[in-house]
CSV table of C-alpha atoms in Angstrom, one decimal:
chain,number,residue,atom,x,y,z
B,1,UNK,CA,18.1,-14.5,15.4
B,2,UNK,CA,21.3,-14.2,17.4
B,3,UNK,CA,19.9,-11.3,19.6
B,4,UNK,CA,16.7,-13.3,20.2
B,5,UNK,CA,18.6,-16.3,21.4
B,6,UNK,CA,20.8,-14.1,23.6
B,7,UNK,CA,17.7,-12.7,25.2
B,8,UNK,CA,16.5,-16.2,26.1
B,9,UNK,CA,19.9,-17.1,27.4
B,10,UNK,CA,19.7,-14.2,29.9
B,11,UNK,CA,17.1,-16.2,31.8
B,12,UNK,CA,18.0,-19.9,31.1
B,13,UNK,CA,20.6,-22.0,29.3
B,14,UNK,CA,19.0,-23.2,26.1
B,15,UNK,CA,20.0,-26.6,24.9
B,16,UNK,CA,21.1,-27.1,21.3
B,17,UNK,CA,17.8,-28.9,20.5
B,18,UNK,CA,15.9,-25.9,21.9
B,19,UNK,CA,18.0,-23.5,19.9
B,20,UNK,CA,17.2,-25.5,16.7
B,21,UNK,CA,13.5,-25.5,17.5
B,22,UNK,CA,13.5,-21.8,18.1
B,23,UNK,CA,15.3,-21.2,14.8
B,24,UNK,CA,12.6,-23.2,13.1
B,25,UNK,CA,9.5,-21.8,14.9
B,26,UNK,CA,10.3,-18.1,15.5
B,27,UNK,CA,9.3,-15.7,12.7
B,28,UNK,CA,11.2,-12.5,11.9
B,29,UNK,CA,9.1,-9.4,11.1
B,30,UNK,CA,9.8,-5.9,9.7
B,31,UNK,CA,7.1,-3.3,10.7
B,32,UNK,CA,6.9,0.2,9.3
B,33,UNK,CA,6.0,3.2,11.4
B,34,UNK,CA,2.3,3.0,12.3
B,35,UNK,CA,2.0,-0.5,10.9
B,36,UNK,CA,-0.2,-2.9,12.9
B,37,UNK,CA,1.3,-6.0,14.5
B,38,UNK,CA,-2.2,-6.9,15.6
B,39,UNK,CA,-5.6,-5.4,14.7
B,40,UNK,CA,-8.4,-4.8,17.3
B,41,UNK,CA,-11.4,-7.1,17.4
B,42,UNK,CA,-9.3,-10.0,16.0
B,43,UNK,CA,-7.6,-12.9,17.7
B,44,UNK,CA,-4.0,-12.1,18.5
B,45,UNK,CA,-2.1,-15.1,17.2
B,46,UNK,CA,1.5,-14.2,18.1
B,47,UNK,CA,3.6,-12.8,20.9
B,48,UNK,CA,6.4,-10.5,19.7
B,49,UNK,CA,9.9,-9.9,21.0
B,50,UNK,CA,11.1,-6.5,20.0
B,51,UNK,CA,14.7,-6.6,18.6
B,52,UNK,CA,14.8,-3.0,17.4
B,53,UNK,CA,12.1,-0.4,17.5
B,54,UNK,CA,9.1,0.6,19.6
B,55,UNK,CA,5.5,-0.5,19.7
B,56,UNK,CA,2.4,0.3,21.7
B,57,UNK,CA,-0.8,-1.6,22.7
B,58,UNK,CA,-4.0,0.5,22.7
B,59,UNK,CA,-7.7,0.4,22.4
B,60,UNK,CA,-10.4,2.7,21.1
B,61,UNK,CA,-12.7,4.2,23.8
B,62,UNK,CA,-15.5,6.3,22.3
B,63,UNK,CA,-13.3,7.4,19.4
B,64,UNK,CA,-10.3,8.1,21.5
B,65,UNK,CA,-7.2,5.9,21.4
B,66,UNK,CA,-6.1,4.9,24.9
B,67,UNK,CA,-2.5,3.6,25.2
B,68,UNK,CA,-2.2,0.6,27.5
B,69,UNK,CA,1.6,-0.2,27.2
B,70,UNK,CA,4.8,0.1,25.3
B,71,UNK,CA,7.6,-2.3,24.3
B,72,UNK,CA,11.0,-1.5,22.9
B,73,UNK,CA,14.2,-3.4,22.5
B,74,UNK,CA,14.4,-6.7,24.5
B,75,UNK,CA,10.8,-6.6,25.6
B,76,UNK,CA,7.7,-8.7,24.7
B,77,UNK,CA,4.4,-7.5,23.5
B,78,UNK,CA,1.1,-9.3,22.9
B,79,UNK,CA,-2.6,-8.8,23.5
B,80,UNK,CA,-2.4,-11.3,26.4
B,81,UNK,CA,-6.1,-12.1,26.9
B,82,UNK,CA,-6.7,-12.7,23.2
B,83,UNK,CA,-3.4,-14.6,22.7
B,84,UNK,CA,-4.0,-17.0,25.6
B,85,UNK,CA,-7.8,-17.4,25.1
B,86,UNK,CA,-7.9,-17.4,21.3
B,87,UNK,CA,-10.7,-14.8,21.4
B,88,UNK,CA,-10.9,-11.4,19.8
B,89,UNK,CA,-10.5,-8.4,22.1
B,90,UNK,CA,-10.4,-4.6,21.8
B,91,UNK,CA,-6.7,-4.2,21.8
B,92,UNK,CA,-4.5,-3.3,18.8
B,93,UNK,CA,-0.7,-3.3,18.6
B,94,UNK,CA,1.1,-0.8,16.3
B,95,UNK,CA,4.7,0.2,15.6
B,96,UNK,CA,5.5,3.7,16.9
B,97,UNK,CA,8.7,3.6,14.8
B,98,UNK,CA,10.1,1.1,12.3
B,99,UNK,CA,10.4,-2.1,14.2
B,100,UNK,CA,12.2,-5.5,13.9
B,101,UNK,CA,10.7,-8.3,15.9
B,102,UNK,CA,10.6,-12.1,16.3
B,103,UNK,CA,7.3,-13.8,17.1
B,104,UNK,CA,6.0,-17.1,18.3
B,105,UNK,CA,2.5,-18.5,18.1
B,106,UNK,CA,0.8,-20.0,21.1
B,107,UNK,CA,1.0,-23.5,19.7
B,108,UNK,CA,4.8,-23.1,19.3
B,109,UNK,CA,5.1,-21.8,22.8
B,110,UNK,CA,3.1,-24.6,24.3
B,111,UNK,CA,5.1,-27.1,22.3
B,112,UNK,CA,8.4,-25.6,23.5
B,113,UNK,CA,7.2,-25.4,27.1
B,114,UNK,CA,6.1,-29.1,27.0
B,115,UNK,CA,9.4,-30.4,25.6
B,116,UNK,CA,12.1,-28.2,27.0
B,117,UNK,CA,12.4,-27.6,30.8
B,118,UNK,CA,14.6,-24.5,30.1
B,119,UNK,CA,12.0,-22.9,27.9
B,120,UNK,CA,9.3,-23.6,30.6
B,121,UNK,CA,11.6,-21.8,33.1
B,122,UNK,CA,12.0,-18.9,30.7
B,123,UNK,CA,8.2,-18.6,30.3
B,124,UNK,CA,7.7,-18.6,34.1
B,125,UNK,CA,10.3,-15.9,34.6
B,126,UNK,CA,8.9,-13.7,31.8
B,127,UNK,CA,5.3,-14.1,32.9
B,128,UNK,CA,6.2,-13.4,36.5
B,129,UNK,CA,7.9,-10.2,35.5
B,130,UNK,CA,4.9,-9.2,33.4
B,131,UNK,CA,2.5,-9.9,36.3
B,132,UNK,CA,4.6,-7.7,38.6
B,133,UNK,CA,4.8,-4.9,36.0
B,134,UNK,CA,1.0,-4.9,35.6
B,135,UNK,CA,0.4,-4.9,39.3
B,136,UNK,CA,2.7,-2.0,39.8
B,137,UNK,CA,1.0,-0.1,37.0
B,138,UNK,CA,-2.5,-0.7,38.4
B,139,UNK,CA,-1.3,0.4,41.9
B,140,UNK,CA,0.2,3.6,40.3
B,141,UNK,CA,-3.0,4.3,38.4
B,142,UNK,CA,-5.3,3.8,41.4
B,143,UNK,CA,-3.4,5.2,44.3
B,144,UNK,CA,-1.1,8.0,43.0
B,145,UNK,CA,-1.2,11.6,42.0
B,146,UNK,CA,-0.5,12.6,38.4
B,147,UNK,CA,3.0,13.7,39.4
B,148,UNK,CA,3.6,10.3,41.1
B,149,UNK,CA,2.2,8.5,38.1
B,150,UNK,CA,4.7,10.4,35.8
B,151,UNK,CA,7.6,9.7,38.2
B,152,UNK,CA,6.8,6.0,38.2
B,153,UNK,CA,6.5,6.0,34.4
B,154,UNK,CA,9.8,7.8,34.0
B,155,UNK,CA,11.5,5.3,36.3
B,156,UNK,CA,10.1,2.4,34.3
B,157,UNK,CA,10.4,3.8,30.8
B,158,UNK,CA,13.5,6.1,31.1
B,159,UNK,CA,15.5,4.5,28.3
B,160,UNK,CA,12.7,5.1,25.8
B,161,UNK,CA,11.1,8.3,27.2
B,162,UNK,CA,12.5,10.6,24.5
B,163,UNK,CA,11.1,8.3,21.8
B,164,UNK,CA,7.5,8.4,23.0
B,165,UNK,CA,4.9,11.0,21.8
B,166,UNK,CA,3.7,12.9,24.9
B,167,UNK,CA,0.0,12.3,23.9
B,168,UNK,CA,0.6,8.6,24.2
B,169,UNK,CA,2.3,9.0,27.5
B,170,UNK,CA,-0.6,11.1,28.9
B,171,UNK,CA,-3.0,8.5,27.6
B,172,UNK,CA,-1.1,5.7,29.2
B,173,UNK,CA,-1.0,7.6,32.5
B,174,UNK,CA,-4.8,8.3,32.4
B,175,UNK,CA,-4.3,12.0,32.5
B,176,UNK,CA,-4.8,14.9,30.0
B,177,UNK,CA,-2.0,16.2,27.9
B,178,UNK,CA,-2.4,19.5,29.7
B,179,UNK,CA,-1.9,17.9,33.1
B,180,UNK,CA,1.1,16.0,31.8
B,181,UNK,CA,2.6,19.4,30.6
B,182,UNK,CA,2.0,20.9,34.1
B,183,UNK,CA,3.6,17.9,35.8
B,184,UNK,CA,6.6,18.0,33.5
B,185,UNK,CA,7.0,21.8,34.0
B,186,UNK,CA,7.2,21.4,37.8
B,187,UNK,CA,10.0,18.9,37.2
């Protein structure tokens, strides 16, 4: 819990009552390698902060798993549409390696945002960062070559690059594993 509270304190100064609410509301999880945090075609009920480990979000397209994102230490992961709308979607979230995480449900988040200004600020900062990250990714996917996509990916995911299976990286970039191999060989 200490690391989770430190993470929040990087963005805002949590009051003692907020800290107590977080201690009561946040759930701690252990996920084994390949274990699902969230199954496709169900409602995503929690948002996860990764304390230790690595997860990915993906969907099945015609029998092929397509990676849509990764989260490692000190990052958040959820199936955003499903989580916010309370509706099933096609995304699944799974641990790539053994993972320790804390999670909050939407009702808990809304309660905390309503009652604690500092938590509302935290939410705005995190959501803004996520929006910018998604916009950068879309621009990279739409307007760049495979080599530029990989360079952008390396810049963004450098700390975890060696922990990611190359097939998942290729899937995330929207290129074939063969193209990724050629791009990597050119350096």
